[in-house]
Amino acid sequence: MNVHRAARLVVRAVFHNWPLKLAAIALAVLLYVGLVATQDSTTYPGPIRVDVINLPPGTVVTNQLKTVDEVRYVAPADLGRLTAQDFKATVDLSNVPPNGTPTSVRVVVQAIDPRVTILDVVPRTIPVVLDQSITTTVPVRVNRGPAPPGVVVGETTYTPEQVSVTGPSTAVKRVVAVEVAVSLDASGINVDQDVEGTPVDSSGAAVTGVNLTPQIVHVTIPLYTDRQSKTVPINPVLDGTPAPGFRVSGIDVSPLAATLEGNASQLAAIVSADTAPIQIAGATRAVSQTVSLSLPTGVSAVDASSVQVTIQIDPVTETRTFTAGLRVDGGSPTLAYSLSVQSILMTVYGSTADLDRLGSAAITVGLDVSGLPPGVDQLTVVPSLPSGVTVVSLDPSTVTVTITGSSSSGAPPSG
């Protein structure tokens, strides 16, 4: 009963004053037609670049996005004919799976001027390929050309030996190495150059769409026309100086010598093999490093690719003489104490830093007179010095102390 009653109410509401409602709809249609009739309805033929929005983190678009080829729109006549800069075309990638397969995504075109109404877009959708962005490390391979006649090719070295590859997972997973190609000069000039690397797959084909870090590989290949060898001592090269108050006290090198290989004209001028610089600036303790040799281009080490160097760092030491005052320690208030001298000369040995600190204030040395009766005694001077500072000599090393009855002040005099 209630259901039928509700249905009758709905029907009555819909058809109540239906002529008036139908007239309102017709009027709205006429107004819209009139609005369109007062504006220009036209087609822009494109192309319009399509931008991506809401790109998921850690993903990358791997295909070239198609452009918008046609936009139909209406606009007020006073705007004139629109251009590509008057539109913005986007595709929303928030729901596109990053699996490396094409996905059809709707193209949204908006007019920069809000008075422009977009009627249609061609194409309405475009394919988008979204993939995960990953990074891996692969080795570097050097491909060199054939050796010129009469030229002996030395060992090829290159830096870095590995390169990071970043890009879509489907492309990065194909990369097995980064190749650099160098050619050998027929005149026998050594190779010492930067070469751009190319990512390649297992068949040697170049892989596109990935980025290399770094992109450049430095390649060195010595070429010999009169190859000889020569053994020379290794010379550690130090960079900087130790901290103030410290010095280099010794250098240990292992191995001590290196056998070099190169053209006779180059080897003739070499008397030692320098190492790469070893940083010791501000050092206060031993520095130990494994470093390479720094050799001229075309000269290589046969038996010492790296060198172990230990730099011994010790405090700078010296001997100084200070004047030290004397004081009486442990005296009785009923006795008077008289010293044969009021000060001594104290010669000490230590680091310059410790001696600077010692001499920054007045120095006093105590004489222990506790328990001594009245009379005359010879006391040995025993200074109390900071750790690291030792006594070389004292002048005098003993002091005569005369002890008498109570002084007028009732307190022992200080030396």
mmCIF file of C-alpha atoms in Angstrom:
data_model
loop_
_atom_site.group_PDB
_atom_site.id
_atom_site.type_symbol
_atom_site.label_atom_id
_atom_site.label_comp_id
_atom_site.label_asym_id
_atom_site.label_seq_id
_atom_site.Cartn_x
_atom_site.Cartn_y
_atom_site.Cartn_z
ATOM 1 C CA MET A 1 0.000 0.000 0.000
ATOM 2 C CA ASN A 2 2.751 2.437 0.933
ATOM 3 C CA VAL A 3 4.801 1.447 -2.137
ATOM 4 C CA HIS A 4 1.956 2.237 -4.522
ATOM 5 C CA ARG A 5 1.370 5.509 -2.779
ATOM 6 C CA ALA A 6 5.034 6.501 -3.101
ATOM 7 C CA ALA A 7 5.019 5.601 -6.791
ATOM 8 C CA ARG A 8 1.978 7.825 -7.414
ATOM 9 C CA LEU A 9 3.741 10.706 -5.683
ATOM 10 C CA VAL A 10 6.819 10.302 -7.891
ATOM 11 C CA VAL A 11 4.753 10.199 -11.092
ATOM 12 C CA ARG A 12 2.779 13.255 -9.988
ATOM 13 C CA ALA A 13 6.041 15.144 -9.265
ATOM 14 C CA VAL A 14 7.473 14.293 -12.684
ATOM 15 C CA PHE A 15 4.431 15.183 -14.745
ATOM 16 C CA HIS A 16 3.228 18.090 -12.644
ATOM 17 C CA ASN A 17 3.261 21.232 -14.797
ATOM 18 C CA TRP A 18 4.927 19.259 -17.582
ATOM 19 C CA PRO A 19 4.163 21.822 -20.272
ATOM 20 C CA LEU A 20 6.069 24.407 -18.245
ATOM 21 C CA LYS A 21 9.030 22.106 -17.752
ATOM 22 C CA LEU A 22 9.151 21.189 -21.442
ATOM 23 C CA ALA A 23 9.161 24.851 -22.331
ATOM 24 C CA ALA A 24 12.103 25.448 -19.953
ATOM 25 C CA ILE A 25 14.131 22.713 -21.650
ATOM 26 C CA ALA A 26 13.386 24.111 -25.083
ATOM 27 C CA LEU A 27 14.428 27.565 -23.927
ATOM 28 C CA ALA A 28 17.747 26.223 -22.608
ATOM 29 C CA VAL A 29 18.454 24.536 -25.940
ATOM 30 C CA LEU A 30 17.667 27.715 -27.821
ATOM 31 C CA LEU A 31 19.975 29.715 -25.533
ATOM 32 C CA TYR A 32 22.849 27.236 -26.036
ATOM 33 C CA VAL A 33 22.352 27.290 -29.827
ATOM 34 C CA GLY A 34 22.315 31.042 -29.703
ATOM 35 C CA LEU A 35 25.545 31.093 -27.654
ATOM 36 C CA VAL A 36 27.312 28.800 -30.120
ATOM 37 C CA ALA A 37 26.015 30.838 -33.030
ATOM 38 C CA THR A 38 27.692 33.942 -31.578
ATOM 39 C CA GLN A 39 31.113 32.217 -31.363
ATOM 40 C CA ASP A 40 33.588 30.796 -33.893
ATOM 41 C CA SER A 41 33.469 26.997 -34.188
ATOM 42 C CA THR A 42 36.681 25.789 -35.775
ATOM 43 C CA THR A 43 39.359 23.071 -35.857
ATOM 44 C CA TYR A 44 43.014 23.475 -34.984
ATOM 45 C CA PRO A 45 45.013 20.914 -37.047
ATOM 46 C CA GLY A 46 47.861 20.428 -34.547
ATOM 47 C CA PRO A 47 50.360 19.199 -33.724
ATOM 48 C CA ILE A 48 50.127 19.809 -29.950
ATOM 49 C CA ARG A 49 52.747 18.272 -27.663
ATOM 50 C CA VAL A 50 51.428 15.924 -24.989
ATOM 51 C CA ASP A 51 52.935 16.164 -21.489
ATOM 52 C CA VAL A 52 52.714 13.567 -18.715
ATOM 53 C CA ILE A 53 51.331 14.228 -15.238
ATOM 54 C CA ASN A 54 51.373 12.097 -12.082
ATOM 55 C CA LEU A 55 54.360 10.040 -13.189
ATOM 56 C CA PRO A 56 54.770 7.352 -10.464
ATOM 57 C CA PRO A 57 58.071 7.563 -8.541
ATOM 58 C CA GLY A 58 60.834 5.313 -9.852
ATOM 59 C CA THR A 59 59.296 4.961 -13.305
ATOM 60 C CA VAL A 60 60.115 6.240 -16.781
ATOM 61 C CA VAL A 61 58.207 6.623 -20.063
ATOM 62 C CA THR A 62 60.038 4.612 -22.707
ATOM 63 C CA ASN A 63 58.127 5.497 -25.884
ATOM 64 C CA GLN A 64 57.812 8.703 -27.863
ATOM 65 C CA LEU A 65 54.402 10.147 -27.053
ATOM 66 C CA LYS A 66 52.183 10.932 -30.029
ATOM 67 C CA THR A 67 51.028 14.490 -30.518
ATOM 68 C CA VAL A 68 47.445 15.766 -30.693
ATOM 69 C CA ASP A 69 46.598 16.017 -34.388
ATOM 70 C CA GLU A 70 43.316 17.911 -34.192
ATOM 71 C CA VAL A 71 41.291 19.963 -31.698
ATOM 72 C CA ARG A 72 37.742 21.153 -32.371
ATOM 73 C CA TYR A 73 36.655 24.077 -30.260
ATOM 74 C CA VAL A 74 34.403 27.122 -30.010
ATOM 75 C CA ALA A 75 35.660 30.495 -28.947
ATOM 76 C CA PRO A 76 34.555 34.123 -29.009
ATOM 77 C CA ALA A 77 35.207 35.740 -32.345
ATOM 78 C CA ASP A 78 37.439 38.392 -30.827
ATOM 79 C CA LEU A 79 40.073 35.793 -29.850
ATOM 80 C CA GLY A 80 41.118 35.242 -33.444
ATOM 81 C CA ARG A 81 42.633 31.977 -34.649
ATOM 82 C CA LEU A 82 44.288 29.920 -31.869
ATOM 83 C CA THR A 83 47.741 28.303 -31.988
ATOM 84 C CA ALA A 84 49.392 25.343 -30.261
ATOM 85 C CA GLN A 85 50.468 27.618 -27.395
ATOM 86 C CA ASP A 86 46.776 28.236 -26.578
ATOM 87 C CA PHE A 87 46.247 24.575 -25.600
ATOM 88 C CA LYS A 88 47.677 22.221 -22.997
ATOM 89 C CA ALA A 89 47.518 18.480 -23.656
ATOM 90 C CA THR A 90 48.284 15.937 -20.907
ATOM 91 C CA VAL A 91 48.003 12.248 -20.076
ATOM 92 C CA ASP A 92 47.570 11.107 -16.464
ATOM 93 C CA LEU A 93 49.886 8.169 -15.680
ATOM 94 C CA SER A 94 48.825 7.572 -12.074
ATOM 95 C CA ASN A 95 47.003 4.343 -13.017
ATOM 96 C CA VAL A 96 49.325 3.092 -15.775
ATOM 97 C CA PRO A 97 51.087 -0.182 -14.839
ATOM 98 C CA PRO A 98 54.932 0.108 -15.089
ATOM 99 C CA ASN A 99 55.378 -3.237 -16.849
ATOM 100 C CA GLY A 100 56.957 -2.155 -20.116
ATOM 101 C CA THR A 101 53.866 -2.809 -22.247
ATOM 102 C CA PRO A 102 51.754 -0.213 -24.134
ATOM 103 C CA THR A 103 48.696 1.158 -22.327
ATOM 104 C CA SER A 104 46.046 3.322 -23.989
ATOM 105 C CA VAL A 105 45.652 6.549 -21.991
ATOM 106 C CA ARG A 106 43.045 9.283 -22.538
ATOM 107 C CA VAL A 107 44.364 12.625 -23.731
ATOM 108 C CA VAL A 108 43.032 15.681 -21.921
ATOM 109 C CA VAL A 109 43.249 18.988 -23.780
ATOM 110 C CA GLN A 110 42.576 22.251 -21.969
ATOM 111 C CA ALA A 111 42.458 25.748 -23.380
ATOM 112 C CA ILE A 112 44.598 28.388 -21.737
ATOM 113 C CA ASP A 113 41.780 30.935 -22.125
ATOM 114 C CA PRO A 114 38.725 29.852 -20.070
ATOM 115 C CA ARG A 115 36.381 31.326 -22.712
ATOM 116 C CA VAL A 116 37.399 28.564 -25.128
ATOM 117 C CA THR A 117 35.318 25.361 -25.070
ATOM 118 C CA ILE A 118 36.940 22.108 -26.293
ATOM 119 C CA LEU A 119 34.510 20.017 -28.353
ATOM 120 C CA ASP A 120 36.665 17.117 -29.541
ATOM 121 C CA VAL A 121 40.262 15.851 -29.637
ATOM 122 C CA VAL A 122 41.989 13.600 -32.180
ATOM 123 C CA PRO A 123 43.311 11.149 -31.096
ATOM 124 C CA ARG A 124 41.324 10.757 -27.903
ATOM 125 C CA THR A 125 43.814 8.230 -26.513
ATOM 126 C CA ILE A 126 47.506 7.527 -27.147
ATOM 127 C CA PRO A 127 49.695 4.514 -26.239
ATOM 128 C CA VAL A 128 52.069 4.990 -23.287
ATOM 129 C CA VAL A 129 54.791 2.522 -22.274
ATOM 130 C CA LEU A 130 55.744 2.906 -18.602
ATOM 131 C CA ASP A 131 58.583 0.945 -17.034
ATOM 132 C CA GLN A 132 60.467 0.760 -13.726
ATOM 133 C CA SER A 133 63.684 2.789 -13.588
ATOM 134 C CA ILE A 134 66.608 0.750 -12.239
ATOM 135 C CA THR A 135 70.389 1.111 -11.925
ATOM 136 C CA THR A 136 73.039 -1.569 -12.288
ATOM 137 C CA THR A 137 76.820 -1.724 -12.671
ATOM 138 C CA VAL A 138 78.551 -3.326 -15.644
ATOM 139 C CA PRO A 139 82.220 -3.735 -16.625
ATOM 140 C CA VAL A 140 84.018 -1.606 -19.185
ATOM 141 C CA ARG A 141 85.494 -3.265 -22.294
ATOM 142 C CA VAL A 142 88.092 -1.615 -24.498
ATOM 143 C CA ASN A 143 88.090 -2.488 -28.181
ATOM 144 C CA ARG A 144 91.268 -1.344 -29.893
ATOM 145 C CA GLY A 145 92.249 -1.476 -33.504
ATOM 146 C CA PRO A 146 95.107 -3.567 -34.892
ATOM 147 C CA ALA A 147 98.691 -2.701 -34.026
ATOM 148 C CA PRO A 148 100.550 -0.705 -36.694
ATOM 149 C CA PRO A 149 103.540 -2.444 -38.340
ATOM 150 C CA GLY A 150 106.690 -2.286 -36.210
ATOM 151 C CA VAL A 151 104.794 -1.154 -33.078
ATOM 152 C CA VAL A 152 104.558 -3.213 -29.915
ATOM 153 C CA VAL A 153 101.364 -2.614 -27.908
ATOM 154 C CA GLY A 154 101.744 -2.358 -24.147
ATOM 155 C CA GLU A 155 99.216 -3.041 -21.412
ATOM 156 C CA THR A 156 95.852 -1.302 -21.788
ATOM 157 C CA THR A 157 94.640 0.553 -18.691
ATOM 158 C CA TYR A 158 91.385 2.458 -18.285
ATOM 159 C CA THR A 159 89.465 4.370 -15.645
ATOM 160 C CA PRO A 160 86.843 3.630 -14.441
ATOM 161 C CA GLU A 161 86.717 -0.131 -14.833
ATOM 162 C CA GLN A 162 82.970 -0.218 -14.086
ATOM 163 C CA VAL A 163 80.100 2.071 -15.082
ATOM 164 C CA SER A 164 76.591 2.584 -13.654
ATOM 165 C CA VAL A 165 73.708 2.105 -16.099
ATOM 166 C CA THR A 166 70.340 3.725 -15.325
ATOM 167 C CA GLY A 167 67.092 3.530 -17.263
ATOM 168 C CA PRO A 168 64.035 1.379 -17.981
ATOM 169 C CA SER A 169 64.393 -2.106 -16.528
ATOM 170 C CA THR A 170 63.713 -3.783 -19.873
ATOM 171 C CA ALA A 171 66.638 -1.896 -21.437
ATOM 172 C CA VAL A 172 69.035 -1.936 -18.462
ATOM 173 C CA LYS A 173 68.713 -5.709 -18.073
ATOM 174 C CA ARG A 174 69.975 -6.133 -21.643
ATOM 175 C CA VAL A 175 73.223 -4.256 -20.977
ATOM 176 C CA VAL A 176 76.167 -6.590 -20.238
ATOM 177 C CA ALA A 177 79.050 -4.132 -20.695
ATOM 178 C CA VAL A 178 80.060 -0.633 -21.739
ATOM 179 C CA GLU A 179 82.393 -0.625 -24.726
ATOM 180 C CA VAL A 180 84.902 2.046 -25.693
ATOM 181 C CA ALA A 181 86.591 1.920 -29.074
ATOM 182 C CA VAL A 182 90.087 3.309 -29.690
ATOM 183 C CA SER A 183 92.285 3.225 -32.746
ATOM 184 C CA LEU A 184 96.084 2.921 -32.710
ATOM 185 C CA ASP A 185 98.066 5.574 -34.536
ATOM 186 C CA ALA A 186 100.312 4.261 -37.279
ATOM 187 C CA SER A 187 103.120 6.550 -36.086
ATOM 188 C CA GLY A 188 103.199 4.789 -32.721
ATOM 189 C CA ILE A 189 101.871 7.695 -30.634
ATOM 190 C CA ASN A 190 100.693 6.498 -27.228
ATOM 191 C CA VAL A 191 96.952 6.371 -26.585
ATOM 192 C CA ASP A 192 96.015 8.701 -23.711
ATOM 193 C CA GLN A 193 92.487 9.941 -24.293
ATOM 194 C CA ASP A 194 88.905 10.183 -23.048
ATOM 195 C CA VAL A 195 86.417 8.016 -24.933
ATOM 196 C CA GLU A 196 82.618 7.975 -24.689
ATOM 197 C CA GLY A 197 81.251 4.587 -23.708
ATOM 198 C CA THR A 198 78.497 2.666 -25.497
ATOM 199 C CA PRO A 199 76.210 0.241 -23.621
ATOM 200 C CA VAL A 200 75.963 -3.084 -25.455
ATOM 201 C CA ASP A 201 74.024 -6.334 -25.077
ATOM 202 C CA SER A 202 75.318 -9.907 -25.191
ATOM 203 C CA SER A 203 75.509 -9.810 -29.001
ATOM 204 C CA GLY A 204 77.493 -6.561 -29.029
ATOM 205 C CA ALA A 205 74.594 -4.428 -30.274
ATOM 206 C CA ALA A 206 74.177 -0.967 -28.798
ATOM 207 C CA VAL A 207 71.398 -0.535 -26.240
ATOM 208 C CA THR A 208 69.561 2.797 -26.443
ATOM 209 C CA GLY A 209 67.416 4.617 -23.902
ATOM 210 C CA VAL A 210 69.796 4.267 -20.918
ATOM 211 C CA ASN A 211 72.153 6.672 -19.160
ATOM 212 C CA LEU A 212 75.768 5.992 -18.164
ATOM 213 C CA THR A 213 77.573 7.332 -15.087
ATOM 214 C CA PRO A 214 80.216 8.318 -15.946
ATOM 215 C CA GLN A 215 79.820 8.550 -19.712
ATOM 216 C CA ILE A 216 83.547 9.026 -20.355
ATOM 217 C CA VAL A 217 86.301 6.421 -19.895
ATOM 218 C CA HIS A 218 89.971 7.408 -19.869
ATOM 219 C CA VAL A 219 92.064 4.926 -21.844
ATOM 220 C CA THR A 220 95.849 4.627 -21.827
ATOM 221 C CA ILE A 221 97.717 2.295 -24.187
ATOM 222 C CA PRO A 222 101.514 2.591 -24.507
ATOM 223 C CA LEU A 223 102.946 1.943 -27.966
ATOM 224 C CA TYR A 224 106.615 0.989 -28.259
ATOM 225 C CA THR A 225 108.900 1.384 -31.240
ATOM 226 C CA ASP A 226 112.093 0.721 -29.214
ATOM 227 C CA ARG A 227 110.912 -1.001 -26.052
ATOM 228 C CA GLN A 228 113.338 -1.377 -23.159
ATOM 229 C CA SER A 229 113.108 -1.851 -19.382
ATOM 230 C CA LYS A 230 114.793 -0.091 -16.490
ATOM 231 C CA THR A 231 114.708 -0.510 -12.692
ATOM 232 C CA VAL A 232 114.539 2.693 -10.642
ATOM 233 C CA PRO A 233 113.865 3.519 -6.973
ATOM 234 C CA ILE A 234 110.356 4.533 -5.927
ATOM 235 C CA ASN A 235 109.992 8.125 -4.750
ATOM 236 C CA PRO A 236 107.044 8.827 -2.401
ATOM 237 C CA VAL A 237 105.458 12.201 -3.154
ATOM 238 C CA LEU A 238 104.079 13.964 -0.059
ATOM 239 C CA ASP A 239 101.304 16.553 -0.268
ATOM 240 C CA GLY A 240 101.056 19.062 2.589
ATOM 241 C CA THR A 241 102.834 19.292 5.941
ATOM 242 C CA PRO A 242 102.068 17.796 9.368
ATOM 243 C CA ALA A 243 100.289 19.774 12.070
ATOM 244 C CA PRO A 244 102.308 22.464 13.886
ATOM 245 C CA GLY A 245 104.690 20.843 16.357
ATOM 246 C CA PHE A 246 104.972 17.633 14.301
ATOM 247 C CA ARG A 247 107.384 16.462 11.632
ATOM 248 C CA VAL A 248 107.988 13.621 9.212
ATOM 249 C CA SER A 249 110.424 11.320 11.006
ATOM 250 C CA GLY A 250 110.623 8.498 8.495
ATOM 251 C CA ILE A 251 109.183 6.979 5.305
ATOM 252 C CA ASP A 252 108.779 3.261 4.638
ATOM 253 C CA VAL A 253 108.163 2.094 1.059
ATOM 254 C CA SER A 254 107.318 -1.401 -0.164
ATOM 255 C CA PRO A 255 108.606 -2.305 -2.684
ATOM 256 C CA LEU A 256 111.627 -0.031 -2.801
ATOM 257 C CA ALA A 257 112.093 -0.147 -6.583
ATOM 258 C CA ALA A 258 110.057 -0.666 -9.737
ATOM 259 C CA THR A 259 110.930 -2.032 -13.149
ATOM 260 C CA LEU A 260 109.669 0.326 -15.829
ATOM 261 C CA GLU A 261 108.998 -0.402 -19.464
ATOM 262 C CA GLY A 262 108.969 2.133 -22.274
ATOM 263 C CA ASN A 263 110.774 3.489 -25.279
ATOM 264 C CA ALA A 264 114.495 3.966 -24.734
ATOM 265 C CA SER A 265 114.258 7.733 -25.259
ATOM 266 C CA GLN A 266 111.719 8.073 -22.435
ATOM 267 C CA LEU A 267 113.461 5.770 -19.967
ATOM 268 C CA ALA A 268 116.758 7.609 -20.344
ATOM 269 C CA ALA A 269 115.355 10.682 -18.555
ATOM 270 C CA ILE A 270 113.743 8.776 -15.657
ATOM 271 C CA VAL A 271 115.813 8.409 -12.476
ATOM 272 C CA SER A 272 112.999 7.465 -10.072
ATOM 273 C CA ALA A 273 109.337 6.473 -10.129
ATOM 274 C CA ASP A 274 107.096 8.983 -8.370
ATOM 275 C CA THR A 275 104.017 7.852 -6.505
ATOM 276 C CA ALA A 276 100.639 9.512 -6.621
ATOM 277 C CA PRO A 277 100.504 12.332 -4.010
ATOM 278 C CA ILE A 278 100.076 11.181 -0.393
ATOM 279 C CA GLN A 279 98.108 13.657 1.729
ATOM 280 C CA ILE A 280 99.723 14.411 5.130
ATOM 281 C CA ALA A 281 98.381 17.938 5.734
ATOM 282 C CA GLY A 282 97.629 18.421 9.436
ATOM 283 C CA ALA A 283 98.727 14.878 10.367
ATOM 284 C CA THR A 284 99.612 14.135 13.988
ATOM 285 C CA ARG A 285 100.168 10.393 13.625
ATOM 286 C CA ALA A 286 101.511 7.912 11.071
ATOM 287 C CA VAL A 287 99.869 7.892 7.628
ATOM 288 C CA SER A 288 99.775 4.608 5.706
ATOM 289 C CA GLN A 289 98.412 4.365 2.149
ATOM 290 C CA THR A 290 98.499 2.116 -0.888
ATOM 291 C CA VAL A 291 99.095 4.343 -3.906
ATOM 292 C CA SER A 292 99.747 3.929 -7.595
ATOM 293 C CA LEU A 293 102.780 5.136 -9.488
ATOM 294 C CA SER A 294 102.543 8.386 -11.411
ATOM 295 C CA LEU A 295 104.414 7.670 -14.626
ATOM 296 C CA PRO A 296 104.738 9.528 -17.925
ATOM 297 C CA THR A 297 102.394 8.471 -20.713
ATOM 298 C CA GLY A 298 103.908 5.531 -22.537
ATOM 299 C CA VAL A 299 105.867 4.280 -19.508
ATOM 300 C CA SER A 300 104.419 1.452 -17.422
ATOM 301 C CA ALA A 301 105.499 -0.476 -14.337
ATOM 302 C CA VAL A 302 106.127 -4.152 -15.000
ATOM 303 C CA ASP A 303 106.185 -5.416 -11.404
ATOM 304 C CA ALA A 304 104.730 -2.677 -9.146
ATOM 305 C CA SER A 305 101.224 -1.575 -10.015
ATOM 306 C CA SER A 306 100.770 -0.224 -6.477
ATOM 307 C CA VAL A 307 103.053 0.786 -3.605
ATOM 308 C CA GLN A 308 102.552 0.633 0.163
ATOM 309 C CA VAL A 309 103.874 3.803 1.797
ATOM 310 C CA THR A 310 103.943 4.573 5.539
ATOM 311 C CA ILE A 311 104.824 8.103 6.665
ATOM 312 C CA GLN A 312 106.025 8.288 10.275
ATOM 313 C CA ILE A 313 104.823 11.465 12.025
ATOM 314 C CA ASP A 314 106.424 12.421 15.362
ATOM 315 C CA PRO A 315 106.332 15.501 17.574
ATOM 316 C CA VAL A 316 109.073 18.060 17.023
ATOM 317 C CA THR A 317 111.301 17.900 20.127
ATOM 318 C CA GLU A 318 113.917 20.216 21.576
ATOM 319 C CA THR A 319 115.712 21.184 24.799
ATOM 320 C CA ARG A 320 114.881 24.383 26.687
ATOM 321 C CA THR A 321 116.055 25.972 29.939
ATOM 322 C CA PHE A 322 113.554 27.604 32.280
ATOM 323 C CA THR A 323 113.980 29.521 35.552
ATOM 324 C CA ALA A 324 111.940 27.829 38.271
ATOM 325 C CA GLY A 325 111.178 29.369 41.631
ATOM 326 C CA LEU A 326 111.423 27.349 44.887
ATOM 327 C CA ARG A 327 108.778 26.955 47.552
ATOM 328 C CA VAL A 328 108.665 25.137 50.895
ATOM 329 C CA ASP A 329 106.147 22.317 51.187
ATOM 330 C CA GLY A 330 105.112 20.592 54.429
ATOM 331 C CA GLY A 331 106.698 23.120 56.796
ATOM 332 C CA SER A 332 105.739 23.436 60.478
ATOM 333 C CA PRO A 333 104.150 26.735 61.572
ATOM 334 C CA THR A 334 106.449 26.781 64.631
ATOM 335 C CA LEU A 335 109.651 26.694 62.540
ATOM 336 C CA ALA A 336 111.359 29.112 60.166
ATOM 337 C CA TYR A 337 112.902 27.930 56.853
ATOM 338 C CA SER A 338 115.701 29.684 54.962
ATOM 339 C CA LEU A 339 116.819 28.528 51.455
ATOM 340 C CA SER A 340 120.332 28.939 50.065
ATOM 341 C CA VAL A 341 118.818 30.007 46.684
ATOM 342 C CA GLN A 342 115.388 31.257 45.689
ATOM 343 C CA SER A 343 115.360 29.778 42.163
ATOM 344 C CA ILE A 344 117.096 27.222 39.948
ATOM 345 C CA LEU A 345 117.789 26.763 36.225
ATOM 346 C CA MET A 346 115.906 23.764 34.891
ATOM 347 C CA THR A 347 116.808 22.300 31.483
ATOM 348 C CA VAL A 348 114.112 19.981 30.066
ATOM 349 C CA TYR A 349 113.462 17.957 26.902
ATOM 350 C CA GLY A 350 110.130 17.420 25.124
ATOM 351 C CA SER A 351 107.933 18.302 22.176
ATOM 352 C CA THR A 352 107.700 21.929 21.211
ATOM 353 C CA ALA A 353 103.976 21.860 21.975
ATOM 354 C CA ASP A 354 104.551 20.509 25.508
ATOM 355 C CA LEU A 355 107.410 22.954 26.167
ATOM 356 C CA ASP A 356 105.304 25.861 24.919
ATOM 357 C CA ARG A 357 102.583 24.909 27.394
ATOM 358 C CA LEU A 358 105.108 24.482 30.219
ATOM 359 C CA GLY A 359 106.611 27.919 29.641
ATOM 360 C CA SER A 360 103.286 29.724 29.283
ATOM 361 C CA ALA A 361 103.121 30.365 33.091
ATOM 362 C CA ALA A 362 105.487 30.827 36.051
ATOM 363 C CA ILE A 363 107.214 27.582 37.104
ATOM 364 C CA THR A 364 107.761 26.677 40.762
ATOM 365 C CA VAL A 365 109.363 23.568 42.296
ATOM 366 C CA GLY A 366 108.444 22.386 45.776
ATOM 367 C CA LEU A 367 110.952 21.280 48.471
ATOM 368 C CA ASP A 368 109.502 18.791 50.932
ATOM 369 C CA VAL A 369 110.568 19.734 54.500
ATOM 370 C CA SER A 370 107.872 17.815 56.340
ATOM 371 C CA GLY A 371 109.168 16.209 59.561
ATOM 372 C CA LEU A 372 112.587 17.905 59.476
ATOM 373 C CA PRO A 373 113.866 19.177 62.879
ATOM 374 C CA PRO A 374 115.706 22.490 63.335
ATOM 375 C CA GLY A 375 119.142 22.452 61.734
ATOM 376 C CA VAL A 376 120.759 22.513 58.289
ATOM 377 C CA ASP A 377 119.763 20.014 55.564
ATOM 378 C CA GLN A 378 120.666 19.399 51.927
ATOM 379 C CA LEU A 379 117.511 18.688 49.862
ATOM 380 C CA THR A 380 117.491 17.280 46.332
ATOM 381 C CA VAL A 381 115.340 19.221 43.905
ATOM 382 C CA VAL A 382 112.681 16.908 42.349
ATOM 383 C CA PRO A 383 110.501 18.793 39.792
ATOM 384 C CA SER A 384 106.996 17.540 38.969
ATOM 385 C CA LEU A 385 106.672 17.828 35.167
ATOM 386 C CA PRO A 386 103.916 17.048 32.628
ATOM 387 C CA SER A 387 103.956 13.690 30.855
ATOM 388 C CA GLY A 388 106.270 13.798 27.836
ATOM 389 C CA VAL A 389 108.657 16.331 29.390
ATOM 390 C CA THR A 390 111.873 15.050 30.999
ATOM 391 C CA VAL A 391 114.612 16.772 33.033
ATOM 392 C CA VAL A 392 118.016 17.097 31.382
ATOM 393 C CA SER A 393 119.773 19.022 34.187
ATOM 394 C CA LEU A 394 119.126 21.182 37.254
ATOM 395 C CA ASP A 395 121.389 24.017 38.466
ATOM 396 C CA PRO A 396 121.705 23.645 41.369
ATOM 397 C CA SER A 397 120.363 20.140 41.841
ATOM 398 C CA THR A 398 120.425 20.435 45.650
ATOM 399 C CA VAL A 399 119.410 23.291 47.970
ATOM 400 C CA THR A 400 120.545 23.996 51.534
ATOM 401 C CA VAL A 401 117.630 24.515 53.943
ATOM 402 C CA THR A 402 118.298 26.126 57.350
ATOM 403 C CA ILE A 403 115.565 25.408 59.905
ATOM 404 C CA THR A 404 115.320 27.517 63.077
ATOM 405 C CA GLY A 405 112.814 28.221 65.843
ATOM 406 C CA SER A 406 109.487 29.925 65.252
ATOM 407 C CA SER A 407 109.573 32.974 62.982
ATOM 408 C CA SER A 408 108.090 36.277 64.105
ATOM 409 C CA SER A 409 105.157 35.746 61.791
ATOM 410 C CA GLY A 410 104.556 32.247 63.020
ATOM 411 C CA ALA A 411 104.497 30.892 59.447
ATOM 412 C CA PRO A 412 107.224 29.413 57.244
ATOM 413 C CA PRO A 413 108.580 31.744 54.587
ATOM 414 C CA SER A 414 107.927 30.822 50.961
ATOM 415 C CA GLY A 415 110.852 30.651 48.620
#
